[in-house]
N, CA, C and O atoms as a Tinker XYZ file with bonds, in Angstrom:
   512  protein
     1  N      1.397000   -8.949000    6.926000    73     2
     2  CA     2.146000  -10.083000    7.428000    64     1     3
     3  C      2.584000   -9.764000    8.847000    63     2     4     5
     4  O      3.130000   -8.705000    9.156000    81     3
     5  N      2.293000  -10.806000    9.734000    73     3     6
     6  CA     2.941000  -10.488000   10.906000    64     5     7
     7  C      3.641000  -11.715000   10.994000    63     6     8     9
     8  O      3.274000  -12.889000   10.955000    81     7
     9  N      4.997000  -11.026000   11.152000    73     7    10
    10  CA     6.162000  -11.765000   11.724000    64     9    11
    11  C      6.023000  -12.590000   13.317000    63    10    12    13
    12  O      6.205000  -11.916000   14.330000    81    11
    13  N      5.749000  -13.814000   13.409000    73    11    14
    14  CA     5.532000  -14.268000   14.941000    64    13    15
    15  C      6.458000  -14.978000   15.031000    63    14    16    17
    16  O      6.805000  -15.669000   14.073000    81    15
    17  N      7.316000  -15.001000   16.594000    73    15    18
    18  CA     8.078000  -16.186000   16.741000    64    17    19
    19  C      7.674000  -17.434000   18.387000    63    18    20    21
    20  O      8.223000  -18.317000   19.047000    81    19
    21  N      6.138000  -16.534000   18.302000    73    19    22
    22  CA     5.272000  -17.865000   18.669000    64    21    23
    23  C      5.089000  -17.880000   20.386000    63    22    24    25
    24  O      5.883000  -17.258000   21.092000    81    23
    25  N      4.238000  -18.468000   20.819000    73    23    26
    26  CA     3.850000  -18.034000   22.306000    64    25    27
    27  C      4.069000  -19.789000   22.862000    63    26    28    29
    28  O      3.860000  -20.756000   22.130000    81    27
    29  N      4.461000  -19.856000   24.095000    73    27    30
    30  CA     4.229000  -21.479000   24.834000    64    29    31
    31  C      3.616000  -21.285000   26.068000    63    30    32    33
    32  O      3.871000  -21.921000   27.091000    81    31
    33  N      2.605000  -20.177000   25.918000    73    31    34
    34  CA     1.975000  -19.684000   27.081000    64    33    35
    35  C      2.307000  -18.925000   27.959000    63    34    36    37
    36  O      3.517000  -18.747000   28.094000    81    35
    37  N      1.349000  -18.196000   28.884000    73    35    38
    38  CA     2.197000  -17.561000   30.048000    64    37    39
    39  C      2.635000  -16.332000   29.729000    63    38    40    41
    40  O      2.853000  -15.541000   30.647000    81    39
    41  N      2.859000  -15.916000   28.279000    73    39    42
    42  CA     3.899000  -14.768000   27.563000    64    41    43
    43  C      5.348000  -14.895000   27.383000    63    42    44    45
    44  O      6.305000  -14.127000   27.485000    81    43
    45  N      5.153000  -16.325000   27.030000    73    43    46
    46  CA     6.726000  -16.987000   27.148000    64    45    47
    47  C      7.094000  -17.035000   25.699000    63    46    48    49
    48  O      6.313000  -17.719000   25.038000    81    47
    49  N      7.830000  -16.627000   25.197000    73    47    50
    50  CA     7.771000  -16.703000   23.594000    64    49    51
    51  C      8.715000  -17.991000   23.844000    63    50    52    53
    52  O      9.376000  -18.317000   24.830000    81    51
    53  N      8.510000  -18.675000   22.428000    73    51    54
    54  CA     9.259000  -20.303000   22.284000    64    53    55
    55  C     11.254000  -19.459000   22.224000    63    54    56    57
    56  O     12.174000  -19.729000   22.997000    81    55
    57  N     11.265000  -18.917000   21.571000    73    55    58
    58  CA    12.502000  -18.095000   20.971000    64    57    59
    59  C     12.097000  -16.911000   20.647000    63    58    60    61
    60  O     11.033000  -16.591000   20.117000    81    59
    61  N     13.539000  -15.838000   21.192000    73    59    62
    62  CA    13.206000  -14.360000   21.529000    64    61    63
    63  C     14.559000  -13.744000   20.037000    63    62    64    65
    64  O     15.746000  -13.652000   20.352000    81    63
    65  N     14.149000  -13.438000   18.706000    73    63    66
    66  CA    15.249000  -13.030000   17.968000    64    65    67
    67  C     16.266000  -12.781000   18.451000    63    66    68    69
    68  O     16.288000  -12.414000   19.626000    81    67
    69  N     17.539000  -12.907000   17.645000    73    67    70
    70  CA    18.501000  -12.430000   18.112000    64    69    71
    71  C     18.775000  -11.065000   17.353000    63    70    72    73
    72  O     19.597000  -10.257000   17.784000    81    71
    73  N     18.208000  -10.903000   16.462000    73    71    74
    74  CA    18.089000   -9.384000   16.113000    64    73    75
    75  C     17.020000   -9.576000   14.877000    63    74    76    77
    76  O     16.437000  -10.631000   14.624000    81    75
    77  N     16.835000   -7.884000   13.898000    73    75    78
    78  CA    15.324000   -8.735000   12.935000    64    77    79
    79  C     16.291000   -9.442000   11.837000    63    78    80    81
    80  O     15.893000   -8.929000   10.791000    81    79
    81  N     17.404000  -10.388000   11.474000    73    79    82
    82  CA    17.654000  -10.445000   10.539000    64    81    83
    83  C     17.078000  -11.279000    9.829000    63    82    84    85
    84  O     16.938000  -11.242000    8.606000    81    83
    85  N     16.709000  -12.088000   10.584000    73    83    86
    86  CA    15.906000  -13.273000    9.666000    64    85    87
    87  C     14.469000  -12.618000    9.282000    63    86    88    89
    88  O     13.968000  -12.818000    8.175000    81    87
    89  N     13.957000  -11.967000   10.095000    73    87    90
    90  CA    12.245000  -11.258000    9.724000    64    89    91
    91  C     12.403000  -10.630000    8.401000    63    90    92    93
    92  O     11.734000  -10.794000    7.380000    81    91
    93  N     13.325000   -9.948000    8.603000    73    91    94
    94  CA    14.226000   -8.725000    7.345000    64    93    95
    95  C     14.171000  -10.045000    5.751000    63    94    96    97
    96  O     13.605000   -9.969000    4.660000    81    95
    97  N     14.716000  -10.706000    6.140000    73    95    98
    98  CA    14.807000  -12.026000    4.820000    64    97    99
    99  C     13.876000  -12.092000    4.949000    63    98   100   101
   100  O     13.265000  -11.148000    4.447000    81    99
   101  N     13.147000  -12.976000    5.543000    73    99   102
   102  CA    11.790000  -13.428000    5.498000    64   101   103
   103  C     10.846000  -12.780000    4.652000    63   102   104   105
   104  O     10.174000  -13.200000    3.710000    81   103
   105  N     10.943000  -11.677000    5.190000    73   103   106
   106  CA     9.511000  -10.551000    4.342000    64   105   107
   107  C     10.328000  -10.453000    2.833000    63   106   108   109
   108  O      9.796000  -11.066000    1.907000    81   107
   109  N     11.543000   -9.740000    2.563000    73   107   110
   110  CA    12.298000   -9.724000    1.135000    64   109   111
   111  C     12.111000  -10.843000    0.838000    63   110   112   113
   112  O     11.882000  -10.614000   -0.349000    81   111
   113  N     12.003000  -11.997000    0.926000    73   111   114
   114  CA    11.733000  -13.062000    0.032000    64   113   115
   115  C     10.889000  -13.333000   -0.277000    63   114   116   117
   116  O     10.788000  -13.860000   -1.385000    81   115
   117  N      9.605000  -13.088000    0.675000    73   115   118
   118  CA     8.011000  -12.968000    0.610000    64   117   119
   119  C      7.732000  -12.063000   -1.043000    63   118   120   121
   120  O      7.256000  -12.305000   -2.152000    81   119
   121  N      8.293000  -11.080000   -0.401000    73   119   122
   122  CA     7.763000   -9.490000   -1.230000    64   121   123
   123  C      8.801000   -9.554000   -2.784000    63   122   124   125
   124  O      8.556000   -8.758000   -3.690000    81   123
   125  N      9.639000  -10.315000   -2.880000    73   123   126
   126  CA    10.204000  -10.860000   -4.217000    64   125   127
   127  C      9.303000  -11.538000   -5.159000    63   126   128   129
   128  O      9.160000  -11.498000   -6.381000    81   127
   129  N      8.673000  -12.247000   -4.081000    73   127   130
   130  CA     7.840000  -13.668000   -4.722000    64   129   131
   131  C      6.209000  -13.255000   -4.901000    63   130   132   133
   132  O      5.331000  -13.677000   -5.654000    81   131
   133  N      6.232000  -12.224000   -3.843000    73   131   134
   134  CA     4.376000  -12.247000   -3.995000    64   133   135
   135  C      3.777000  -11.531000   -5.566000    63   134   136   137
   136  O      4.402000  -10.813000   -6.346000    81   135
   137  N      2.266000  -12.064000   -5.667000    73   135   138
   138  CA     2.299000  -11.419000   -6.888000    64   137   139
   139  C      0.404000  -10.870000   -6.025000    63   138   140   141
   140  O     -0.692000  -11.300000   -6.386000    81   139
   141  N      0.612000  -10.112000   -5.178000    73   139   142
   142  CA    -0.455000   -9.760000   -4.512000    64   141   143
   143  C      0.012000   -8.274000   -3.625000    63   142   144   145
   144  O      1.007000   -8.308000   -2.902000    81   143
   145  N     -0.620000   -7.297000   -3.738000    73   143   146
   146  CA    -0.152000   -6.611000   -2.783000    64   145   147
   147  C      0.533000   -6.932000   -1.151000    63   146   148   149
   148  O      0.254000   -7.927000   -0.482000    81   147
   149  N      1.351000   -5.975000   -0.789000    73   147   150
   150  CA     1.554000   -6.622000    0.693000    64   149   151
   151  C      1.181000   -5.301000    1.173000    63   150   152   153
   152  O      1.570000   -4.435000    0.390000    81   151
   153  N      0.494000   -4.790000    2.297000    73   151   154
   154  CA     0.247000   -3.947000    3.031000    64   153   155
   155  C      0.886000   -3.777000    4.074000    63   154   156   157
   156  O      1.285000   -2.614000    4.133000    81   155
   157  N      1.240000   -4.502000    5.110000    73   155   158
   158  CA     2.193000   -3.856000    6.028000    64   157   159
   159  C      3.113000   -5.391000    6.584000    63   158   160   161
   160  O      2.603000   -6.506000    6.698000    81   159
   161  N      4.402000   -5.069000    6.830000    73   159   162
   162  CA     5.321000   -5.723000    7.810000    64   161   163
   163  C      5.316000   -5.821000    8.680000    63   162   164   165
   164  O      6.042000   -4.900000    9.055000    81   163
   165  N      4.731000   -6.757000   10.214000    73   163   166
   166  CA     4.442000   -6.574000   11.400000    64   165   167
   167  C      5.684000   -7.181000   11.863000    63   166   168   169
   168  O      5.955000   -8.249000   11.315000    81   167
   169  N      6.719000   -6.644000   12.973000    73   167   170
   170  CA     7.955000   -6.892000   13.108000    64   169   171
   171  C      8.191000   -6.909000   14.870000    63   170   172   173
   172  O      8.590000   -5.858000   15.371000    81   171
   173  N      7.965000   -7.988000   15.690000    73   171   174
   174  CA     7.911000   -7.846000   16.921000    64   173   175
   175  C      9.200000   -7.402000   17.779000    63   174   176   177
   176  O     10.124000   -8.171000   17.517000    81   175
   177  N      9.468000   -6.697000   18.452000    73   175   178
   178  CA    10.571000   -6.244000   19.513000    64   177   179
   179  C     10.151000   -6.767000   20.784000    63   178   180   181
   180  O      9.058000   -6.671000   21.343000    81   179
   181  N     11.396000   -7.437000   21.204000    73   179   182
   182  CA    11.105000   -7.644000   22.818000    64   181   183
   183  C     11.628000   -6.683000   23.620000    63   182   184   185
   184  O     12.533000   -5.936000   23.249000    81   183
   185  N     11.005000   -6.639000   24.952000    73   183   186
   186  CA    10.431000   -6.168000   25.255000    64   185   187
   187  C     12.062000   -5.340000   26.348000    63   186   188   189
   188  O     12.064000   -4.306000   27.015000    81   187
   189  N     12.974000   -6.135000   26.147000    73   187   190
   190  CA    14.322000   -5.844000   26.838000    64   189   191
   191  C     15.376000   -5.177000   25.638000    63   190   192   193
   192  O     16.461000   -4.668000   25.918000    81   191
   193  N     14.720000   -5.314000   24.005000    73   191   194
   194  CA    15.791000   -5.294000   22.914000    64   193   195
   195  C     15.195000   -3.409000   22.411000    63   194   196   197
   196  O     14.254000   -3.133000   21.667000    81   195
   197  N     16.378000   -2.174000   23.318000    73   195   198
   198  CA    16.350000   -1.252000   22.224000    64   197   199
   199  C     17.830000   -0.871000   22.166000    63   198   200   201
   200  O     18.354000    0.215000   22.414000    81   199
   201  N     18.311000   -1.892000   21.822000    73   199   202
   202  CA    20.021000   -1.426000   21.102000    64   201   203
   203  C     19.855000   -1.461000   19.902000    63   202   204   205
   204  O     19.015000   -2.062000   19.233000    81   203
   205  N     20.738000   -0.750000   19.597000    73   203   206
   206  CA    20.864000   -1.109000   17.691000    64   205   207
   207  C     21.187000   -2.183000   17.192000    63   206   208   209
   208  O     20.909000   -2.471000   16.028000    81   207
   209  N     21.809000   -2.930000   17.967000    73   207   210
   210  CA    22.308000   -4.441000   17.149000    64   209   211
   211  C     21.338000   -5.060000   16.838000    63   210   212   213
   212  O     21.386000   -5.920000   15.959000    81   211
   213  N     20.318000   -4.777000   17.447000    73   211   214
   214  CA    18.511000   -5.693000   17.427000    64   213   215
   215  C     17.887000   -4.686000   16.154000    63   214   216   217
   216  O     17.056000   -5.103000   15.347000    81   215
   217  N     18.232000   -3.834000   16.144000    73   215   218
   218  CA    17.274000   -3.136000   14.870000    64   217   219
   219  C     18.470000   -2.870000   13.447000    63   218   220   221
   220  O     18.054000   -2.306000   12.435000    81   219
   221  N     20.234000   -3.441000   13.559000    73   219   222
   222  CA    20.463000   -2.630000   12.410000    64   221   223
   223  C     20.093000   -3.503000   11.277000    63   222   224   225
   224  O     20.303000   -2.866000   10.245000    81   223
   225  N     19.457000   -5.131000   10.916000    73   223   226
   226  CA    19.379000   -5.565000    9.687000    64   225   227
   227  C     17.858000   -4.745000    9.271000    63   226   228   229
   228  O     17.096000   -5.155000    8.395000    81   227
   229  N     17.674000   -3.759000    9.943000    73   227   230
   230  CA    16.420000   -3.271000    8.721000    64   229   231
   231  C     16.772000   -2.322000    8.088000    63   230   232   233
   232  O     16.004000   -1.460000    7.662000    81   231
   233  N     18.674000   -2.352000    7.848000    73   231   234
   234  CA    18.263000   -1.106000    6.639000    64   233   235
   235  C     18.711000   -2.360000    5.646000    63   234   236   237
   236  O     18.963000   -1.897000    4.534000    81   235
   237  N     18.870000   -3.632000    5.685000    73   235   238
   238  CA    18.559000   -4.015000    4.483000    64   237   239
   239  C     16.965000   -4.384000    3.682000    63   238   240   241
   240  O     16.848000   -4.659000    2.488000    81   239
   241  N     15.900000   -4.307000    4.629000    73   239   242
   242  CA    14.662000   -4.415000    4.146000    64   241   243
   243  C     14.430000   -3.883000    3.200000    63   242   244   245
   244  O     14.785000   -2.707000    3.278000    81   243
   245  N     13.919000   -4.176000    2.120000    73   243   246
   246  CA    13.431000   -4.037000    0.711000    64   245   247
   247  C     12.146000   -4.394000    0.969000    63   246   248   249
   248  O     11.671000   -5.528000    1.022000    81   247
   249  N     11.357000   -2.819000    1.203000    73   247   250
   250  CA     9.536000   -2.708000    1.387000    64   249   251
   251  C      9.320000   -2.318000   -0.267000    63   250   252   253
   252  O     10.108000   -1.661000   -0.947000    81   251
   253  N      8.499000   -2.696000   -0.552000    73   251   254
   254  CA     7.648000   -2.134000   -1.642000    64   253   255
   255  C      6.985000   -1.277000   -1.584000    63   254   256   257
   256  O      6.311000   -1.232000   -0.555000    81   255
   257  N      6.793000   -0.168000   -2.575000    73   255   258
   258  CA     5.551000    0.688000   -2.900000    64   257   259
   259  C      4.730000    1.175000   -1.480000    63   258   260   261
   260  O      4.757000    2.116000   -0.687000    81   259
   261  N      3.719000   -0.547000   -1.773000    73   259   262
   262  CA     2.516000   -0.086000   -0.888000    64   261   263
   263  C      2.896000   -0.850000    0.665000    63   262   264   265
   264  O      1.807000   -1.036000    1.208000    81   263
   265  N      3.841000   -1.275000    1.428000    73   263   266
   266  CA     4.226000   -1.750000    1.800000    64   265   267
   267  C      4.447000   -0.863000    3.196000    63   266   268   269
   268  O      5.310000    0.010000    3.290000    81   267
   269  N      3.586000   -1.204000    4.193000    73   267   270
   270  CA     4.572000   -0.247000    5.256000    64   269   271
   271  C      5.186000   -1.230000    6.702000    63   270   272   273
   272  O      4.853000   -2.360000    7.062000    81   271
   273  N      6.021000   -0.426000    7.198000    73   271   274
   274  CA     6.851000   -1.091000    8.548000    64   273   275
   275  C      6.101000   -1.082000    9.714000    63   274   276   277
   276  O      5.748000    0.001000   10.181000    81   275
   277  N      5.799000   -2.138000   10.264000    73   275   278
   278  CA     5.172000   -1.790000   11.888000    64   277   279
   279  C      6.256000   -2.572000   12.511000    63   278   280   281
   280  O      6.544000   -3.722000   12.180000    81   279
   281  N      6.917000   -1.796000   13.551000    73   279   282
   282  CA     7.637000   -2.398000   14.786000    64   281   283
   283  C      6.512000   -2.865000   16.037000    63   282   284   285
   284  O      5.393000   -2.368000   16.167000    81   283
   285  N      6.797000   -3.386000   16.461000    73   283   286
   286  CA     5.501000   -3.844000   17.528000    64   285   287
   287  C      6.566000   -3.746000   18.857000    63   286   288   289
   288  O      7.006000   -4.669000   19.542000    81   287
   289  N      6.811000   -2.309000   18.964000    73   287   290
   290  CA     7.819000   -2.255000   20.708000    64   289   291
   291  C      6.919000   -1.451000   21.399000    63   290   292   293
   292  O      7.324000   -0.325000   21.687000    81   291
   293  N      5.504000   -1.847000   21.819000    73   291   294
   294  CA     4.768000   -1.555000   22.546000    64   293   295
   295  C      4.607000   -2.084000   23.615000    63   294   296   297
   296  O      3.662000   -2.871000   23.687000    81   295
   297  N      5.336000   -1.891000   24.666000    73   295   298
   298  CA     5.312000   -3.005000   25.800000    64   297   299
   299  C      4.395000   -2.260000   27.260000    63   298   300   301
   300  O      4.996000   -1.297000   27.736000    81   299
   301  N      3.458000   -2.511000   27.754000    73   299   302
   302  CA     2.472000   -2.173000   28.623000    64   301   303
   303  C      3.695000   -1.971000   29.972000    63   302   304   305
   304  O      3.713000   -0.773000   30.254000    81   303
   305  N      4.390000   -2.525000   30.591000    73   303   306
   306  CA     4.919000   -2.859000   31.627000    64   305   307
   307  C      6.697000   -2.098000   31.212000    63   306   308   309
   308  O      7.611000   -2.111000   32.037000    81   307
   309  N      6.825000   -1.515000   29.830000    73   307   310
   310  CA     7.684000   -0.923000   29.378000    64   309   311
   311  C      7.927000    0.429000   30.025000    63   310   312   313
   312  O      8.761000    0.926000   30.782000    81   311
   313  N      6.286000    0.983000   29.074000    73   311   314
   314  CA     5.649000    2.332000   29.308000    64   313   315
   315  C      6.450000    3.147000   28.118000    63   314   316   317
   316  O      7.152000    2.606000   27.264000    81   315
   317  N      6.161000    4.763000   28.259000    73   315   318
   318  CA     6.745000    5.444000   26.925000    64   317   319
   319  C      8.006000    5.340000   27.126000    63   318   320   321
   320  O      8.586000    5.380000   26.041000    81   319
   321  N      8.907000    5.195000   28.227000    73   319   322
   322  CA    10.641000    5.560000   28.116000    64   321   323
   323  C     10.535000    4.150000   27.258000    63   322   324   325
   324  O     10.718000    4.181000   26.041000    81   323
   325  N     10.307000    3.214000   27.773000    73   323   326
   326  CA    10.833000    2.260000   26.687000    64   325   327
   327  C     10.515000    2.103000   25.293000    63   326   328   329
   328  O     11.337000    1.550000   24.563000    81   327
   329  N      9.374000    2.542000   24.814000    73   327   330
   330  CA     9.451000    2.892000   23.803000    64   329   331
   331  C     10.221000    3.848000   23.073000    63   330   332   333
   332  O     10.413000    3.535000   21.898000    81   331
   333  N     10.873000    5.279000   23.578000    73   331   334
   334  CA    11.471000    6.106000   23.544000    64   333   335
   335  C     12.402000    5.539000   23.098000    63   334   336   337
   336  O     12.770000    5.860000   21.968000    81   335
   337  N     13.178000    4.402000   23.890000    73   335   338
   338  CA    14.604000    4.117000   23.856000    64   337   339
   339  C     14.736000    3.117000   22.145000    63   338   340   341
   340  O     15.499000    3.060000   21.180000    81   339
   341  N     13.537000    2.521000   22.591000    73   339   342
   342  CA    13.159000    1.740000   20.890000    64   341   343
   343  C     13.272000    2.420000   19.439000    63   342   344   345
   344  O     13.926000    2.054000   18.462000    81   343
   345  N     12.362000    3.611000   19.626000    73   343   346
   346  CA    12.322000    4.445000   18.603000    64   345   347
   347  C     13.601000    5.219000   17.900000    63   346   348   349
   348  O     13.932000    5.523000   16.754000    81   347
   349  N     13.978000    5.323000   18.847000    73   347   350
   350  CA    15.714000    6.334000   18.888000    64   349   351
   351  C     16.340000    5.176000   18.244000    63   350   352   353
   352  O     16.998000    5.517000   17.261000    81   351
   353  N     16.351000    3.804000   18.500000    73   351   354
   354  CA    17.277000    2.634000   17.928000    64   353   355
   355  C     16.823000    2.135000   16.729000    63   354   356   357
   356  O     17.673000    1.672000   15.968000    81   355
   357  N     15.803000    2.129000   16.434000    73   355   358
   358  CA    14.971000    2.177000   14.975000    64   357   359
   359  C     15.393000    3.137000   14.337000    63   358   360   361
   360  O     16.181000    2.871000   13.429000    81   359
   361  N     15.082000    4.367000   14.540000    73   359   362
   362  CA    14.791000    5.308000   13.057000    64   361   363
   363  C     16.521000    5.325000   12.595000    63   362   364   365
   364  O     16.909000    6.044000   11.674000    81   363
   365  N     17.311000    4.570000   13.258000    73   363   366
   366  CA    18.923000    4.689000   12.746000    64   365   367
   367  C     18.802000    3.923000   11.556000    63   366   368   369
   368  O     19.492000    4.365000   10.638000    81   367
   369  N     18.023000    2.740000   11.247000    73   367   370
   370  CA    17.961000    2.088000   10.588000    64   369   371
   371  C     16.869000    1.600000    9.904000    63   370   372   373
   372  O     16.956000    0.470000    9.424000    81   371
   373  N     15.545000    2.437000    9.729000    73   371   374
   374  CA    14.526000    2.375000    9.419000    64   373   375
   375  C     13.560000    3.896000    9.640000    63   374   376   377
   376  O     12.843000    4.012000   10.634000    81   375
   377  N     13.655000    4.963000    8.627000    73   375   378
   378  CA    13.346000    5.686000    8.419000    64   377   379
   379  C     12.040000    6.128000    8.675000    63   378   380   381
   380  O     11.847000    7.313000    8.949000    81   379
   381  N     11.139000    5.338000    8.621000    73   379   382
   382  CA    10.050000    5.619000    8.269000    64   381   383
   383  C      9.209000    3.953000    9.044000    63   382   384   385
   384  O      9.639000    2.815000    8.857000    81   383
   385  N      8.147000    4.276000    9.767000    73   383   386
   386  CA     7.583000    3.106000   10.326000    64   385   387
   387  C      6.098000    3.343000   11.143000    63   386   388   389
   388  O      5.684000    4.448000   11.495000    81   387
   389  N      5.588000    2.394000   11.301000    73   387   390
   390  CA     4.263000    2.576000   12.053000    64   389   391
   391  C      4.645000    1.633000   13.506000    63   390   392   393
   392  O      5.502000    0.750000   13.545000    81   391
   393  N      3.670000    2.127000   14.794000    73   391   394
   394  CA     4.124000    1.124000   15.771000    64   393   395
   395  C      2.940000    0.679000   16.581000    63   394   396   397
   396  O      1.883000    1.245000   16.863000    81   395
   397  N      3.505000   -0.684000   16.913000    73   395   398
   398  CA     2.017000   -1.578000   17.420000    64   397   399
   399  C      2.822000   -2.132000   18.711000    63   398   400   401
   400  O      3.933000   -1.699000   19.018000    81   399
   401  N      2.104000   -3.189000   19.467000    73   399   402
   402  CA     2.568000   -3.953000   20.445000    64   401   403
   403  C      3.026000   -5.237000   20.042000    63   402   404   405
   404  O      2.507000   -5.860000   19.115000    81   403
   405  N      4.090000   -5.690000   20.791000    73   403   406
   406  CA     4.997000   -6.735000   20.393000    64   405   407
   407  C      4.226000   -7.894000   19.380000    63   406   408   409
   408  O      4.735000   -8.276000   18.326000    81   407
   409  N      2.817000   -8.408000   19.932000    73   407   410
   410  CA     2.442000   -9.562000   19.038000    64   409   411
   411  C      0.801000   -9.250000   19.218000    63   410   412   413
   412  O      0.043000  -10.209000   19.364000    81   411
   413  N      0.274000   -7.877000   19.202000    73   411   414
   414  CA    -1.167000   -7.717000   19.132000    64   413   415
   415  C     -1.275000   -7.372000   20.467000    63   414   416   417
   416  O     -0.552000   -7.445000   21.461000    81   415
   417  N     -2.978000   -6.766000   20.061000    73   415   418
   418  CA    -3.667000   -7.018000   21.667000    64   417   419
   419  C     -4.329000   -8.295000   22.100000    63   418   420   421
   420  O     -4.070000   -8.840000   23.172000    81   419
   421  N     -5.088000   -8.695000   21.332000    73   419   422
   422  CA    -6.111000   -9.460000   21.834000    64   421   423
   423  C     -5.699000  -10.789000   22.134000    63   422   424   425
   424  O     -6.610000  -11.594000   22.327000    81   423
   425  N     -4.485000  -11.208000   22.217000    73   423   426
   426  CA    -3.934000  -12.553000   22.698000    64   425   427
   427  C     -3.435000  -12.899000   23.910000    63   426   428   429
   428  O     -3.208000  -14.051000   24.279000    81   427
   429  N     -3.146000  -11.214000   24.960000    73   427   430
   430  CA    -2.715000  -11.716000   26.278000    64   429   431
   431  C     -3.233000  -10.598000   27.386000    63   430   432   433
   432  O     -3.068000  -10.745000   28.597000    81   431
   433  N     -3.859000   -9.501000   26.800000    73   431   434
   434  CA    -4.248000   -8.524000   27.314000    64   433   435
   435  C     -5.444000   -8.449000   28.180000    63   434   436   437
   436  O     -6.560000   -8.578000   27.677000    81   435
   437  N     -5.266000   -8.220000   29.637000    73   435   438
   438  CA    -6.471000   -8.375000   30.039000    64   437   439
   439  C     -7.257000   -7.393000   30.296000    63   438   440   441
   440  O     -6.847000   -6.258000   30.540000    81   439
   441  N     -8.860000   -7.840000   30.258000    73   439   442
   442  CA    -9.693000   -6.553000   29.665000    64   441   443
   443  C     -9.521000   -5.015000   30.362000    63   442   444   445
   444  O     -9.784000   -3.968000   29.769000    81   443
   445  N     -9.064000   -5.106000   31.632000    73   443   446
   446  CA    -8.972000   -4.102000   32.560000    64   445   447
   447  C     -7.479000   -3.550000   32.142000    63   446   448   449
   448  O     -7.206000   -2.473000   32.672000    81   447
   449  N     -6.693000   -3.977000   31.476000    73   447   450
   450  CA    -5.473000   -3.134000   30.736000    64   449   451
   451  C     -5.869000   -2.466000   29.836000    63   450   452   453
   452  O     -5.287000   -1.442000   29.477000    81   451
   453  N     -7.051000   -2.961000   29.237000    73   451   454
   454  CA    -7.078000   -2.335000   27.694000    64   453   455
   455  C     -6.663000   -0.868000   27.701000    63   454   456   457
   456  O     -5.777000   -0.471000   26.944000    81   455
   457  N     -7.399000    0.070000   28.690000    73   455   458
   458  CA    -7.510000    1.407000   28.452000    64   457   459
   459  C     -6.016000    1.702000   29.003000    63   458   460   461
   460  O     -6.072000    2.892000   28.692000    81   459
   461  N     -5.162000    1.620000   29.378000    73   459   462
   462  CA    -3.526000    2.094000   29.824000    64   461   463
   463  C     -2.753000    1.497000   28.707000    63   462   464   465
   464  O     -1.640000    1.957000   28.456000    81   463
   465  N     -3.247000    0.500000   28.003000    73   463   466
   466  CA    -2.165000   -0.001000   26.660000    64   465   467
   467  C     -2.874000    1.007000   25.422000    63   466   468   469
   468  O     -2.080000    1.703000   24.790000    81   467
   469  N     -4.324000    1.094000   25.074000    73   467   470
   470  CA    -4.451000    1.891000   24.238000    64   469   471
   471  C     -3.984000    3.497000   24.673000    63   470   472   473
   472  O     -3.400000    4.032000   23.731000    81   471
   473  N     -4.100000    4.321000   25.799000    73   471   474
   474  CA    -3.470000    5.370000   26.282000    64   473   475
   475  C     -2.083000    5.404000   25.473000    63   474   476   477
   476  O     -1.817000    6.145000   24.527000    81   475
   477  N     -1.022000    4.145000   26.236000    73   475   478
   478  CA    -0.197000    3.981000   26.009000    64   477   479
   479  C      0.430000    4.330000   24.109000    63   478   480   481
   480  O      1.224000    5.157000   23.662000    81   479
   481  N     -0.286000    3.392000   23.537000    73   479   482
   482  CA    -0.383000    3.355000   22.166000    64   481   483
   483  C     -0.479000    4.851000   21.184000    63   482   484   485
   484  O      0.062000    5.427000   20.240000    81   483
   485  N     -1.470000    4.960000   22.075000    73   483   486
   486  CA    -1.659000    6.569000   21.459000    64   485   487
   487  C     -0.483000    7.537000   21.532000    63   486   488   489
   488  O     -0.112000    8.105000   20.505000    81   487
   489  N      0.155000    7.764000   22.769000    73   487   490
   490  CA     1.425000    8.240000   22.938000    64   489   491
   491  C      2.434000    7.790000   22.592000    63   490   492   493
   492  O      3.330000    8.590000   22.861000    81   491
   493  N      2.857000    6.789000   22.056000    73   491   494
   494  CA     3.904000    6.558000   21.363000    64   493   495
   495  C      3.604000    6.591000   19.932000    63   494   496   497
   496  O      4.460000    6.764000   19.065000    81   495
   497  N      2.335000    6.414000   19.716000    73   495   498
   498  CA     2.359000    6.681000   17.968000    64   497   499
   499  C      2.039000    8.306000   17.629000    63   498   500   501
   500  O      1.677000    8.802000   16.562000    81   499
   501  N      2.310000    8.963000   18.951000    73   499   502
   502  CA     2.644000   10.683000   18.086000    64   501   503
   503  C      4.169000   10.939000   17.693000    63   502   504   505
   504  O      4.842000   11.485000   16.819000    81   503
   505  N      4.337000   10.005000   19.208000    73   503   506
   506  CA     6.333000   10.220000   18.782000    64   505   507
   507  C      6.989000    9.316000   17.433000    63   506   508   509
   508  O      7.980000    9.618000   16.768000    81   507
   509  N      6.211000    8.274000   17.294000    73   507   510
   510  CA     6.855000    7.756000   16.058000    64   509   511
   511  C      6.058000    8.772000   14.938000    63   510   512
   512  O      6.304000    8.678000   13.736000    81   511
């Protein structure tokens, strides 16, 4: 499942969370109800949000079993400190997680970034 709160072009999201609490419901109500495996939680961070007030409703998340966390605070124009600062504000409240870029690659990335966002990627998913 990826959590989206939607593009109006440009890289303009329609609405930027005000923290994950609603994603946090969202998926627990999903994962109450599903009668199908769920494989992972895709959970976008913008790209200005690594305080804790933006990450503390995930220690109420209720993952299942097979169920894992992806934060998506991969921001190209961030670089690793900002991820750094993300990660440190996460694991207060989410133990355990996988990490991607805010809403994918292939929707705004242009081809000549690819190789500095996957670089990128790679180095922050040793530190997480």
């Amino acid at each position: 499942i990826h959590v989206c709160y939607g593009d109006a072009g440009e890289d303009k999201h329609y609405v930027n969370p005000r923290d994950t609490g609603v994603m946090v419901a969202f998926h627990n109500a999903i994962a109450s109800r599903a009668r199908h495996a769920i494989a992972w939680i895709h959970m976008p961070v913008p790209k200005e949000r690594d305080d804790e007030a933006y990450f503390a409703p995930l220690s109420d998340l209720r993952l299942r079993p097979e169920t894992e966390l992806m934060l998506g605070l991969i921001h190209r124009l961030d670089g690793i400190d900002g991820a750094r600062r993300k990660l440190e504000a996460a694991r207060k409240f989410a133990p355990a997680f996988g990490v991607g870029t805010e809403c994918g690659m292939g929707r705004y990335f242009a081809p000549d970034t690819m190789p500095e966002v996957f670089a990128l990627h790679r180095k922050v998913a040793m530190l997480a």
